[in-house]
Short mmCIF file of C-alpha atoms and ligand atoms in Angstrom, two decimals:
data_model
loop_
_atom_site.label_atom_id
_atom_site.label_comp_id
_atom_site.label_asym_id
_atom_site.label_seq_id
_atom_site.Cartn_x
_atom_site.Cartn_y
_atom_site.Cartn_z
CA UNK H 75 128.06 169.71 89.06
CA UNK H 76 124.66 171.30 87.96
CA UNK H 77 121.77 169.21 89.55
CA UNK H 78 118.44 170.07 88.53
CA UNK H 79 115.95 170.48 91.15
CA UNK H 80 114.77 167.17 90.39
CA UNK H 81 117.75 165.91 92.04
CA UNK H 82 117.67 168.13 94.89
CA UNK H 83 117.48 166.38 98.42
CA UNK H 84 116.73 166.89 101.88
CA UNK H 85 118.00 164.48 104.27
CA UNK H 86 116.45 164.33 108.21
CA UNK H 87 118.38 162.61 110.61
CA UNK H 88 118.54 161.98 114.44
CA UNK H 89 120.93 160.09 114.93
CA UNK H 90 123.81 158.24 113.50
CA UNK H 91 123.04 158.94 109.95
CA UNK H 92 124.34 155.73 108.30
CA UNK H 93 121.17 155.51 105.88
CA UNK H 94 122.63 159.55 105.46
CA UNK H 95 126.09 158.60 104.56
CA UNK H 96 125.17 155.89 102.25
CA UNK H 97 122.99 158.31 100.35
CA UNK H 98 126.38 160.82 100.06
CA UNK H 99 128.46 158.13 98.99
CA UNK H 100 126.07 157.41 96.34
CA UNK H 101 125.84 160.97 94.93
CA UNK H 102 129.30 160.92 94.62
CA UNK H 103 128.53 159.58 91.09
CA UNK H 104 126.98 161.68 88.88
CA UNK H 105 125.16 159.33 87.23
CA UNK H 106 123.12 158.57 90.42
CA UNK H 107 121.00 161.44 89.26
CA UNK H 108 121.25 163.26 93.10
CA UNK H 109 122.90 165.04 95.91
CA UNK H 110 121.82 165.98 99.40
CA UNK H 111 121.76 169.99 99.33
CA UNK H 112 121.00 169.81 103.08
CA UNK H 113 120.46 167.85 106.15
CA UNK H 114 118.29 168.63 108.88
CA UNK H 115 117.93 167.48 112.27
CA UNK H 116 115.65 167.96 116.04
CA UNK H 117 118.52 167.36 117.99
CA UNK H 118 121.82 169.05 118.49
CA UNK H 119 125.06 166.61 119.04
CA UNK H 120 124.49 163.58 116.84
CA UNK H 121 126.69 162.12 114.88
CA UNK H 122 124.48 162.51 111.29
CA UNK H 123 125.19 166.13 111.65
CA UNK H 124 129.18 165.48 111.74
CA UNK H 125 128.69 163.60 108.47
CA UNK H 126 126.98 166.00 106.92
CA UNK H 127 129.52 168.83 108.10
CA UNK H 128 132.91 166.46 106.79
CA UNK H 129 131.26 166.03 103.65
CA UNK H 130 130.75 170.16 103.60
CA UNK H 131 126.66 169.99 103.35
CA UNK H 132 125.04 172.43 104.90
CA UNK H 133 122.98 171.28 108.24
CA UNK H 134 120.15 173.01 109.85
CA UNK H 135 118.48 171.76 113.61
CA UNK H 136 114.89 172.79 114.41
CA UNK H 137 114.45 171.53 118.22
CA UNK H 138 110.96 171.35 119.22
CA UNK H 139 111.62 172.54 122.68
CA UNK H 140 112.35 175.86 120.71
CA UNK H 141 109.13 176.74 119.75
CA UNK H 142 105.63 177.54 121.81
CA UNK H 143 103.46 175.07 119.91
CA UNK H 144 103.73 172.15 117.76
CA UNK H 145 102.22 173.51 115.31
CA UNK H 146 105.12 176.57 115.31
CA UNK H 147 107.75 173.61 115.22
CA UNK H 148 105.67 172.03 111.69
CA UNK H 149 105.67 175.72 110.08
CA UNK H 150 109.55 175.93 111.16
CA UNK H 151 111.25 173.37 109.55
CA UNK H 152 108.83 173.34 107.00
CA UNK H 153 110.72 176.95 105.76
CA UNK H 154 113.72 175.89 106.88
CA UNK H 155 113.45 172.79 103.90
CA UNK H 156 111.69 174.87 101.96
CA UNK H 157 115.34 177.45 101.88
CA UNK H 158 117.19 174.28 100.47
CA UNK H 159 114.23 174.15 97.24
CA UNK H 160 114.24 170.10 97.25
CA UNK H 161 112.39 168.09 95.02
CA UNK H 162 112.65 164.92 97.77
CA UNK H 163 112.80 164.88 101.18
CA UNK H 164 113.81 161.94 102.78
CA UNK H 165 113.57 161.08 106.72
CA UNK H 166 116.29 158.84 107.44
CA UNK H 167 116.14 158.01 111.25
CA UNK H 168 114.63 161.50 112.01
CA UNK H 169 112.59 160.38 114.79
CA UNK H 170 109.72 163.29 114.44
CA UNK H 171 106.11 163.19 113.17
CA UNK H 172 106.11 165.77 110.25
CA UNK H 173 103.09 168.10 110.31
CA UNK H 174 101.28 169.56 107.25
CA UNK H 175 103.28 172.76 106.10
CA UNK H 176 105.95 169.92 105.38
CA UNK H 177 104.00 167.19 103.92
CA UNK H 178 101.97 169.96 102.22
CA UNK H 179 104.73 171.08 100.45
CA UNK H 180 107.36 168.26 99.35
CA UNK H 181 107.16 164.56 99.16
CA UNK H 182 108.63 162.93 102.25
CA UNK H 183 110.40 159.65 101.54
CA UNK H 184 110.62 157.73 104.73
CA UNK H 185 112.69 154.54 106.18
CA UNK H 186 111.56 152.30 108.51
CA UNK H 187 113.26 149.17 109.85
CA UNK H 188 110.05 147.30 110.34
CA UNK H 189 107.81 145.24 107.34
CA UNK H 190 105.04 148.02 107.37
CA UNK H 191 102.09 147.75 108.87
CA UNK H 192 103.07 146.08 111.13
CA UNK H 193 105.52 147.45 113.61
CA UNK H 194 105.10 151.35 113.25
CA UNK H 195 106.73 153.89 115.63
CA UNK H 196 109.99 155.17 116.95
CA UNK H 197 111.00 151.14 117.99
CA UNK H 198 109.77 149.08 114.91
CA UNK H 199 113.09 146.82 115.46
CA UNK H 200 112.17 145.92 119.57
CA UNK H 201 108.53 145.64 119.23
CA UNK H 202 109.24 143.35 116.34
CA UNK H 203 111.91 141.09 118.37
CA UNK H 204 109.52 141.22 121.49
CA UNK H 205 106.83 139.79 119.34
CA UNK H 206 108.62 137.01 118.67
CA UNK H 207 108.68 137.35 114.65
CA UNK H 208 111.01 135.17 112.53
CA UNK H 209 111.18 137.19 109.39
CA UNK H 210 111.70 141.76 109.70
CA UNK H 211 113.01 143.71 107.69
CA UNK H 212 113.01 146.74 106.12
CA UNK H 213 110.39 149.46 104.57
CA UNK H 214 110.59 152.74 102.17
CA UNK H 215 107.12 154.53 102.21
CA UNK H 216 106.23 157.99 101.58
CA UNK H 217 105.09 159.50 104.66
CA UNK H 218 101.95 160.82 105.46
CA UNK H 219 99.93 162.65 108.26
CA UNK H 220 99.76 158.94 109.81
CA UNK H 221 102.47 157.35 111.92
CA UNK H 222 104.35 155.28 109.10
CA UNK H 223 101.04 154.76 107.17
CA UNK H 224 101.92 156.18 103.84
CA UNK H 225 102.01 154.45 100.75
CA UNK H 226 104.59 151.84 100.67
CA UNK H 227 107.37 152.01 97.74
CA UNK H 228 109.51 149.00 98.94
CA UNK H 229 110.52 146.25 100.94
CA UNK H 230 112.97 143.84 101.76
CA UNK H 231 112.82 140.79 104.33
CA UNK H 232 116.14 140.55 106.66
CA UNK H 233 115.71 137.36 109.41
CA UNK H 234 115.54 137.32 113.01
CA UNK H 235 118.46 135.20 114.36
CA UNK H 236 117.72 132.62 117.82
CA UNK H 237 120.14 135.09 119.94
CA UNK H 238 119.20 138.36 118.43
CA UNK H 239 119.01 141.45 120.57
CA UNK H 240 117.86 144.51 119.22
CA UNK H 241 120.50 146.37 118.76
CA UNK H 242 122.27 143.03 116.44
CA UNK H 243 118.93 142.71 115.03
CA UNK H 244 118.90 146.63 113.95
CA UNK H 245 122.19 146.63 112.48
CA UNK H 246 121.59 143.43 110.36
CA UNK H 247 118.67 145.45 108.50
CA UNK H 248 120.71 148.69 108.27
CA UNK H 249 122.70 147.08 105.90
CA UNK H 250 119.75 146.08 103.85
CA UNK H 251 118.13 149.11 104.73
CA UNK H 252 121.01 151.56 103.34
CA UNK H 253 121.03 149.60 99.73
CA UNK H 254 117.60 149.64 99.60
CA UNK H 255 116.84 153.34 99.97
CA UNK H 256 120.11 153.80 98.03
CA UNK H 257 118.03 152.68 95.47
CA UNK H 258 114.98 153.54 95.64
CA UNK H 259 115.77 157.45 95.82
CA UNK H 260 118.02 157.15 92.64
CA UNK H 261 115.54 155.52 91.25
CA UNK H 262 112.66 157.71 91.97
CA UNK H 263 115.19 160.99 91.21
CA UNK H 264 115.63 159.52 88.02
CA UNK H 265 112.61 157.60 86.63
CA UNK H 266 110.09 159.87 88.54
CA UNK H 267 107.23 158.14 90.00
CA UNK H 268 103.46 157.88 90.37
CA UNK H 269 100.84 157.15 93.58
CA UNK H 270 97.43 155.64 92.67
CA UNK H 271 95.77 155.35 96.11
CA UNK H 272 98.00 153.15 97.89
CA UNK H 273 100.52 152.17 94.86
CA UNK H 274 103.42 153.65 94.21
CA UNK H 275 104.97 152.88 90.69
CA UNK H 276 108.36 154.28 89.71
CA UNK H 277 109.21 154.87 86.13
CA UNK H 278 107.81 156.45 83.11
CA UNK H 279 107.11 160.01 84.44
CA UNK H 280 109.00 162.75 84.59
CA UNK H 281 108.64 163.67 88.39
CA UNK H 282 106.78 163.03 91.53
CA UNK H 283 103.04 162.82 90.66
CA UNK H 284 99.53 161.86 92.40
CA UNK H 285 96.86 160.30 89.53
N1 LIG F 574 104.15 162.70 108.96
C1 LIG F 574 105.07 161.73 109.18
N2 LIG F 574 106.26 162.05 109.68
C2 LIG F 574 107.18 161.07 109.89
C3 LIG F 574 106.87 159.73 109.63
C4 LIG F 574 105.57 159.43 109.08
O1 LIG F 574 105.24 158.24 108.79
N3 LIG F 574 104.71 160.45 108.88
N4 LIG F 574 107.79 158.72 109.93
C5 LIG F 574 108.81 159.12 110.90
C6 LIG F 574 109.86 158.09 111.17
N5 LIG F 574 109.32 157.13 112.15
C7 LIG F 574 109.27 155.81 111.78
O2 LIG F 574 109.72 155.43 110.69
C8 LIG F 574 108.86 157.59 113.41
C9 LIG F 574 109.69 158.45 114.15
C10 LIG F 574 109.25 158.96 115.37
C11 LIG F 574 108.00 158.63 115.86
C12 LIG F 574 107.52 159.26 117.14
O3 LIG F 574 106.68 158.71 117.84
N6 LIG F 574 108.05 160.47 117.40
C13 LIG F 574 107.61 161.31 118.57
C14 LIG F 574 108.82 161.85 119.35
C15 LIG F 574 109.86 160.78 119.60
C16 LIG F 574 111.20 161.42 120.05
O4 LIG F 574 111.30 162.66 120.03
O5 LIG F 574 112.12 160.65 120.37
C17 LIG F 574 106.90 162.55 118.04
O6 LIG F 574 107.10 162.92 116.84
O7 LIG F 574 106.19 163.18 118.85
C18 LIG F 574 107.18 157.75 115.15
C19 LIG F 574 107.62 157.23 113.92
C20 LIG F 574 109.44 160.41 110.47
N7 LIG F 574 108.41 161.41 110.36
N1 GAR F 575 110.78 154.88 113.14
C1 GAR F 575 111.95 155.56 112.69
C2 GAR F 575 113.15 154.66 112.80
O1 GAR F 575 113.23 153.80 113.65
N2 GAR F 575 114.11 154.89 111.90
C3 GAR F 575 115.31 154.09 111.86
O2 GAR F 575 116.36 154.73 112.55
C4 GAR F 575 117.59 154.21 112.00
C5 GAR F 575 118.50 155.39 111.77
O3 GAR F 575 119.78 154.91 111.46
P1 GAR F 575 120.89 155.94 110.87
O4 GAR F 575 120.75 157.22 111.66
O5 GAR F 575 122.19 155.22 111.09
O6 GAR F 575 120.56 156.14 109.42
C6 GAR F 575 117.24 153.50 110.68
O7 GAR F 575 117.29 152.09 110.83
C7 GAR F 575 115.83 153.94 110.44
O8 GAR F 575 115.04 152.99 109.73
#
């Protein structure tokens, strides 16, 4: 199945790679407009990869230990992406910040499982539980040199139940989580979208484009 590059995507994982597998099942369908063409990880072992490899994607894993510097690690999988020639990279539990050479170069759709702003960081789902909130949920942004400060596309509200612990709490927004970024990258693939400052409208163009 020919996929133009506008349907060409990128997926980083760390872990389990649920959001990951969701996104393959979806692609499945060609009228979702997309297919992952790679998946990338920091970490050797995890079970994202193992999806990736039974659904015969091609996986890549640029550990930061590897490299002298930082900075060498940003350049690195910034090439490494750059061999796979997406139009959308999404970060789907990859639990590193990207630097510039990657921002620079693609847009970098990012999950959360917070309500953005509040809650950034590698544990959106405890600090949100251990502050006592009543309503999470659930964020799509595009990332940018910030921690989780990018421009938000969407969001959807999932509750906090009386005898939640995190990891029950995590797994009831995972399942909102995976539908919404379901859609939202078919969406985007297919409709294109636009950032004015902060605002993110999808629709009516015919790619990814800044105004
Ligand atoms: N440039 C950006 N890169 C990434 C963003 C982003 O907003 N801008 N979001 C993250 C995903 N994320 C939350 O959604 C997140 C993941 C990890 C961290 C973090 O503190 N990482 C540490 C290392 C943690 C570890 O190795 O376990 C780090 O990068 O030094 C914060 C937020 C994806 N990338
Ligand atoms: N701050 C980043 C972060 O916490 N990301 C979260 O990691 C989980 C990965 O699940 P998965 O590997 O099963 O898709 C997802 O809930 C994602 O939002």
């Amino acid at each position: 199945m020919c996929v133009s590059k506008a349907g060409r995507l990128v997926v980083l994982v760390s872990g389990s790679g649920t959001n990951l597998q969701a996104l393959l099942d979806a692609s499945a369908d060609p009228s979702y407009g997309a297919r992952v063409v790679a998946v990338g990880a920091d970490r050797d072992g995890i079970e994202g990869l193992v999806k990736a490899s039974k659904a015969g994607i091609p996986t890549f894993v640029e550990k930061l230990g590897n490299y002298p510097t930082r900075a060498d690690w940003d350049a690195a999988i910034a090439a490494k992406i750059a061999e796979y020639d997406p139009s959308l990279v999404v970060s789907a539990g990859f639990m590193k910040i990207l630097g510039a050479p990657t921002l620079e170069a693609f847009p970098v759709l990012n999950t959360h499982p917070a309500l953005l702003p509040s809650f950034p960081g590698a544990h959106g789902v405890r600090d949100a539980l251990a502050h006592g909130v009543k309503v999470t949920g659930c964020t799509v942004m595009l990332a940018d040199a910030g921690v989780d400060t990018g421009p938000i596309v969407a969001q959807e509200t999932v509750p906090v139940l009386p005898d939640d612990d995190e990891a029950v709490l995590h797994e009831r927004i995972k399942t909102v989580e995976r539908r919404l970024l379901v859609e939202i990258v078919g969406r985007m693939v297919r409709e294109g979208w636009t950032v004015s400052g902060r605002i993110v409208r999808i629709g009516n163009q015919t790619g990814g484009e800044s105004t």
